[in-house]
């Protein structure tokens, strides 16, 4: 099985595919509201939505239309099933596609959301691709791997700089937002529960069944070894690294 199919198989049963929490999604939403996001109805998108951890929270909390876009059909199918069990306010459209060029009209969005996914494009490239989709004054809310301190153990720096060269401090990320035509209105780091209770623990619980399904597949064993190493690294160094949530407004 190829890596994308293995990743899909490992993650499709998860409530989320990256660190986060419903409380963090609502906290980011509260920061956008404090900065002037209207009560709606709003035109919204959740890019790289996965199985919809944030989509379901937004669709419940907000009125309007919400486009949830992801590359992986199995994730969207799970989101569709989750939505069917919820009493949502917003109308959700599921879209299989590439978030580098979402089929969304220029200047259409009041709110563009993306948790744990902008790294697929790179932070700066993602901002450049997504800014034109927002109305002037429209809000962006993204979570992104962030150093919590100016210095940190070198093993941690080496791992993440190899895996994600754009990793940086919140100060550096806020500067990129400013340079790319946004006015930052809020930042907060995700706490350890967003990583451990909500993401890594459920993921670890799926390892044994995954390895049984893929017995004898070297690529599957290598994937789990990599995941275990990343989890161990996080457990050791959680005071130095997290995802930061960035909320910003499109400038003219
Ligand atoms: N927002 C979700 C998922 C984060 S994982 C959550 O917080 O749980 C990153 C997601 O981005 C995955 O679902 C992956 O399928 C999706 N993705 C990766 N590259 C993509 C691309 N080019 N276009 C659309 N989605 C992409």
CSV table of C-alpha atoms and ligand atoms in Angstrom, one decimal:
chain,number,residue,atom,x,y,z
A,1,UNK,CA,0.0,0.0,0.0
A,2,UNK,CA,1.3,3.5,-0.8
A,3,UNK,CA,2.0,6.1,1.9
A,4,UNK,CA,-1.1,8.2,1.2
A,5,UNK,CA,-3.4,5.1,1.5
A,6,UNK,CA,-1.6,4.1,4.7
A,7,UNK,CA,-2.0,7.6,6.2
A,8,UNK,CA,-5.7,7.6,5.2
A,9,UNK,CA,-6.2,4.2,6.8
A,10,UNK,CA,-4.4,5.3,10.0
A,11,UNK,CA,-6.2,8.7,10.3
A,12,UNK,CA,-9.7,8.2,8.9
A,13,UNK,CA,-11.1,6.8,12.1
A,14,UNK,CA,-9.8,9.8,14.1
A,15,UNK,CA,-11.9,12.7,15.4
A,16,UNK,CA,-9.0,14.9,14.3
A,17,UNK,CA,-5.9,14.6,12.2
A,18,UNK,CA,-3.8,17.1,14.1
A,19,UNK,CA,-3.5,18.8,17.5
A,20,UNK,CA,-6.4,21.0,18.6
A,21,UNK,CA,-9.6,21.0,20.7
A,22,UNK,CA,-13.2,22.3,20.4
A,23,UNK,CA,-12.3,24.8,23.1
A,24,UNK,CA,-9.4,26.1,21.1
A,25,UNK,CA,-11.6,26.5,18.0
A,26,UNK,CA,-14.1,28.4,20.0
A,27,UNK,CA,-11.4,30.6,21.6
A,28,UNK,CA,-10.1,31.5,18.1
A,29,UNK,CA,-13.7,32.3,17.1
A,30,UNK,CA,-14.1,34.5,20.1
A,31,UNK,CA,-11.0,36.5,19.2
A,32,UNK,CA,-12.3,37.0,15.7
A,33,UNK,CA,-15.7,38.1,17.1
A,34,UNK,CA,-13.9,40.5,19.5
A,35,UNK,CA,-12.2,42.0,16.5
A,36,UNK,CA,-15.4,42.5,14.7
A,37,UNK,CA,-16.5,39.3,13.0
A,38,UNK,CA,-20.3,39.7,12.5
A,39,UNK,CA,-23.0,37.4,13.6
A,40,UNK,CA,-23.7,36.5,10.0
A,41,UNK,CA,-25.0,34.9,8.0
A,42,UNK,CA,-21.3,34.4,7.0
A,43,UNK,CA,-19.6,32.9,4.0
A,44,UNK,CA,-16.9,30.5,5.3
A,45,UNK,CA,-14.4,27.9,4.3
A,46,UNK,CA,-12.5,25.3,6.3
A,47,UNK,CA,-9.5,24.2,4.2
A,48,UNK,CA,-7.8,20.9,4.9
A,49,UNK,CA,-10.8,20.0,7.1
A,50,UNK,CA,-9.9,16.3,7.5
A,51,UNK,CA,-12.7,14.5,9.3
A,52,UNK,CA,-14.0,17.9,10.4
A,53,UNK,CA,-12.9,18.5,14.0
A,54,UNK,CA,-13.2,22.3,13.4
A,55,UNK,CA,-15.9,22.1,10.7
A,56,UNK,CA,-18.4,20.6,13.1
A,57,UNK,CA,-17.7,23.2,15.8
A,58,UNK,CA,-18.0,26.1,13.3
A,59,UNK,CA,-21.1,24.8,11.7
A,60,UNK,CA,-22.7,24.5,15.1
A,61,UNK,CA,-21.7,27.9,16.3
A,62,UNK,CA,-22.2,30.1,13.2
A,63,UNK,CA,-24.9,30.9,10.7
A,64,UNK,CA,-24.2,31.0,6.9
A,65,UNK,CA,-22.6,28.7,4.4
A,66,UNK,CA,-19.4,26.7,5.1
A,67,UNK,CA,-17.3,25.0,2.4
A,68,UNK,CA,-15.2,22.1,3.9
A,69,UNK,CA,-12.4,21.1,1.6
A,70,UNK,CA,-10.0,18.3,1.8
A,71,UNK,CA,-7.9,16.1,-0.6
A,72,UNK,CA,-8.9,12.8,0.9
A,73,UNK,CA,-12.4,11.5,0.1
A,74,UNK,CA,-12.4,9.0,3.1
A,75,UNK,CA,-12.0,12.0,5.5
A,76,UNK,CA,-14.9,13.9,3.8
A,77,UNK,CA,-17.1,10.7,4.1
A,78,UNK,CA,-16.5,10.6,7.8
A,79,UNK,CA,-17.2,14.3,8.1
A,80,UNK,CA,-20.5,13.8,6.2
A,81,UNK,CA,-21.5,11.1,8.7
A,82,UNK,CA,-20.6,13.3,11.7
A,83,UNK,CA,-22.6,16.2,10.3
A,84,UNK,CA,-25.7,14.0,9.9
A,85,UNK,CA,-25.7,13.5,13.7
A,86,UNK,CA,-25.5,17.2,14.5
A,87,UNK,CA,-27.9,20.0,14.7
A,88,UNK,CA,-25.9,22.6,12.7
A,89,UNK,CA,-26.8,26.2,12.0
A,90,UNK,CA,-24.6,26.7,8.9
A,91,UNK,CA,-25.1,24.9,5.6
A,92,UNK,CA,-22.0,22.8,5.0
A,93,UNK,CA,-20.8,21.8,1.5
A,94,UNK,CA,-18.1,19.1,1.2
A,95,UNK,CA,-15.6,19.6,-1.5
A,96,UNK,CA,-12.8,17.2,-2.6
A,97,UNK,CA,-10.0,19.4,-3.9
A,98,UNK,CA,-6.6,21.1,-3.5
A,99,UNK,CA,-6.3,23.9,-1.0
A,100,UNK,CA,-3.6,25.5,-3.0
A,101,UNK,CA,-6.3,26.6,-5.5
A,102,UNK,CA,-9.7,26.2,-3.8
A,103,UNK,CA,-12.7,26.6,-6.2
A,104,UNK,CA,-13.9,29.6,-4.2
A,105,UNK,CA,-14.7,33.0,-5.8
A,106,UNK,CA,-12.2,35.8,-5.2
A,107,UNK,CA,-13.2,38.1,-2.3
A,108,UNK,CA,-16.0,35.9,-1.2
A,109,UNK,CA,-15.2,34.8,2.3
A,110,UNK,CA,-16.0,36.4,5.6
A,111,UNK,CA,-14.0,33.7,7.4
A,112,UNK,CA,-11.3,31.3,6.3
A,113,UNK,CA,-10.4,28.6,8.8
A,114,UNK,CA,-7.6,26.0,8.6
A,115,UNK,CA,-6.4,23.9,11.6
A,116,UNK,CA,-3.1,22.0,11.3
A,117,UNK,CA,-3.1,22.1,7.5
A,118,UNK,CA,-1.5,25.3,6.1
A,119,UNK,CA,1.9,23.6,6.5
A,120,UNK,CA,1.1,21.5,3.5
A,121,UNK,CA,1.5,24.6,1.4
A,122,UNK,CA,3.9,26.4,3.7
A,123,UNK,CA,2.8,29.3,5.9
A,124,UNK,CA,3.7,32.1,3.6
A,125,UNK,CA,2.6,30.3,0.5
A,126,UNK,CA,-0.7,29.4,2.2
A,127,UNK,CA,-1.3,33.1,3.1
A,128,UNK,CA,-0.6,34.2,-0.4
A,129,UNK,CA,-2.9,31.6,-1.9
A,130,UNK,CA,-5.7,32.3,0.6
A,131,UNK,CA,-5.7,36.1,1.0
A,132,UNK,CA,-7.5,36.8,-2.3
A,133,UNK,CA,-10.4,34.5,-1.2
A,134,UNK,CA,-11.2,36.8,1.7
A,135,UNK,CA,-13.3,40.0,1.6
A,136,UNK,CA,-11.4,43.1,2.7
A,137,UNK,CA,-11.7,42.9,6.5
A,138,UNK,CA,-12.5,39.2,6.3
A,139,UNK,CA,-11.0,37.0,9.0
A,140,UNK,CA,-8.4,34.2,8.7
A,141,UNK,CA,-7.9,31.7,11.6
A,142,UNK,CA,-5.1,29.2,11.1
A,143,UNK,CA,-3.1,26.9,13.4
A,144,UNK,CA,0.6,26.4,12.7
A,145,UNK,CA,3.6,24.7,14.2
A,146,UNK,CA,5.3,27.3,16.5
A,147,UNK,CA,8.3,27.5,18.8
A,148,UNK,CA,7.2,28.7,22.2
A,149,UNK,CA,10.6,30.0,23.2
A,150,UNK,CA,13.6,31.8,21.6
A,151,UNK,CA,15.9,28.9,22.3
A,152,UNK,CA,15.4,25.2,22.8
A,153,UNK,CA,17.2,21.8,22.8
A,154,UNK,CA,19.1,21.3,19.6
A,155,UNK,CA,17.7,17.8,18.9
A,156,UNK,CA,14.2,19.4,18.8
A,157,UNK,CA,15.3,22.2,16.5
A,158,UNK,CA,17.0,19.7,14.2
A,159,UNK,CA,14.0,17.4,14.0
A,160,UNK,CA,11.4,20.1,13.1
A,161,UNK,CA,13.7,22.2,10.8
A,162,UNK,CA,14.2,19.0,8.8
A,163,UNK,CA,10.5,18.1,8.8
A,164,UNK,CA,9.2,21.6,8.4
A,165,UNK,CA,11.7,24.3,7.5
A,166,UNK,CA,9.2,27.2,8.1
A,167,UNK,CA,8.9,26.4,11.9
A,168,UNK,CA,9.3,29.6,13.8
A,169,UNK,CA,8.4,31.6,16.8
A,170,UNK,CA,5.0,33.4,17.1
A,171,UNK,CA,6.9,36.7,16.7
A,172,UNK,CA,8.2,35.5,13.3
A,173,UNK,CA,4.8,34.1,12.2
A,174,UNK,CA,3.1,37.4,13.1
A,175,UNK,CA,5.6,39.2,11.0
A,176,UNK,CA,4.9,37.0,8.1
A,177,UNK,CA,1.2,37.7,8.5
A,178,UNK,CA,1.9,41.4,8.5
A,179,UNK,CA,4.2,41.2,5.4
A,180,UNK,CA,1.5,39.2,3.5
A,181,UNK,CA,-1.2,41.8,3.9
A,182,UNK,CA,-2.9,40.8,7.2
A,183,UNK,CA,-3.6,42.6,10.4
A,184,UNK,CA,-3.1,40.1,13.3
A,185,UNK,CA,-5.8,40.4,15.9
A,186,UNK,CA,-5.0,37.4,18.1
A,187,UNK,CA,-2.6,34.6,18.9
A,188,UNK,CA,-2.5,31.8,21.5
A,189,UNK,CA,-0.6,28.5,21.7
A,190,UNK,CA,-2.5,25.2,22.0
A,191,UNK,CA,-2.0,23.5,25.3
A,192,UNK,CA,-0.6,19.9,25.9
A,193,UNK,CA,-4.2,18.5,26.1
A,194,UNK,CA,-4.7,19.5,22.4
A,195,UNK,CA,-1.7,17.2,21.5
A,196,UNK,CA,-1.9,14.4,24.0
A,197,UNK,CA,-5.6,13.8,25.1
A,198,UNK,CA,-7.1,14.9,21.8
A,199,UNK,CA,-4.6,13.7,19.2
A,200,UNK,CA,-1.7,11.5,20.2
A,201,UNK,CA,-3.5,9.2,22.7
A,202,UNK,CA,-6.4,8.3,20.3
A,203,UNK,CA,-3.8,7.9,17.5
A,204,UNK,CA,-1.6,5.6,19.6
A,205,UNK,CA,-4.7,3.5,20.5
A,206,UNK,CA,-5.2,2.8,16.8
A,207,UNK,CA,-1.6,1.5,16.2
A,208,UNK,CA,-2.2,-2.2,17.2
A,209,UNK,CA,-5.2,-2.7,14.8
A,210,UNK,CA,-3.5,-0.8,12.1
A,211,UNK,CA,-0.3,-3.0,12.4
A,212,UNK,CA,-2.5,-6.1,12.3
A,213,UNK,CA,-4.3,-4.9,9.2
A,214,UNK,CA,-0.9,-4.3,7.5
A,215,UNK,CA,1.1,-7.2,9.0
A,216,UNK,CA,4.3,-7.7,7.1
A,217,UNK,CA,4.2,-4.3,5.3
A,218,UNK,CA,7.5,-2.5,5.8
A,219,UNK,CA,6.0,0.9,4.9
A,220,UNK,CA,3.3,0.5,7.6
A,221,UNK,CA,5.8,-0.5,10.2
A,222,UNK,CA,8.0,2.4,9.3
A,223,UNK,CA,5.1,4.9,9.5
A,224,UNK,CA,4.2,3.8,13.0
A,225,UNK,CA,7.9,3.9,14.1
A,226,UNK,CA,8.0,7.5,12.8
A,227,UNK,CA,4.7,8.4,14.6
A,228,UNK,CA,6.0,6.9,17.8
A,229,UNK,CA,9.3,8.9,17.5
A,230,UNK,CA,7.3,12.2,17.0
A,231,UNK,CA,5.1,11.5,20.0
A,232,UNK,CA,8.1,10.7,22.2
A,233,UNK,CA,9.8,13.9,21.0
A,234,UNK,CA,6.7,15.9,21.8
A,235,UNK,CA,6.4,14.3,25.3
A,236,UNK,CA,10.0,15.3,26.1
A,237,UNK,CA,9.9,18.8,24.7
A,238,UNK,CA,6.3,20.0,25.1
A,239,UNK,CA,7.4,23.3,26.8
A,240,UNK,CA,9.2,24.4,23.7
A,241,UNK,CA,6.9,23.6,20.8
A,242,UNK,CA,3.2,23.6,20.0
A,243,UNK,CA,0.8,24.8,17.4
A,244,UNK,CA,0.0,28.5,17.6
A,245,UNK,CA,-3.5,29.7,16.6
A,246,UNK,CA,-3.3,32.9,14.6
A,247,UNK,CA,-6.3,35.1,13.9
A,248,UNK,CA,-5.9,38.0,11.4
A,249,UNK,CA,-7.9,40.3,9.2
A,250,UNK,CA,-7.3,40.9,5.5
A,251,UNK,CA,-6.0,44.4,4.8
A,252,UNK,CA,-6.6,46.4,1.6
B,1,LIG,N1,-8.1,20.3,10.0
B,1,LIG,C1,-8.1,18.9,10.4
B,1,LIG,C2,-7.1,18.1,9.6
B,1,LIG,C3,-5.6,18.4,9.8
B,1,LIG,S1,-4.5,17.3,9.0
B,1,LIG,C4,-7.9,18.8,11.9
B,1,LIG,O1,-7.5,19.7,12.5
B,1,LIG,O2,-8.1,17.7,12.4
B,1,LIG,C5,-4.2,18.1,7.4
B,1,LIG,C6,-5.3,17.8,6.4
B,1,LIG,O3,-4.9,18.5,5.2
B,1,LIG,C7,-5.5,16.4,6.0
B,1,LIG,O4,-6.9,16.1,6.2
B,1,LIG,C8,-5.1,16.3,4.6
B,1,LIG,O5,-5.8,15.4,3.8
B,1,LIG,C9,-5.3,17.7,4.1
B,1,LIG,N2,-4.5,18.1,3.0
B,1,LIG,C10,-3.2,18.0,2.8
B,1,LIG,N3,-2.8,18.5,1.6
B,1,LIG,C11,-3.9,19.1,1.1
B,1,LIG,C12,-4.2,19.8,-0.1
B,1,LIG,N4,-3.2,20.1,-1.0
B,1,LIG,N5,-5.4,20.2,-0.4
B,1,LIG,C13,-6.4,19.9,0.5
B,1,LIG,N6,-6.3,19.2,1.6
B,1,LIG,C14,-5.0,18.8,1.9
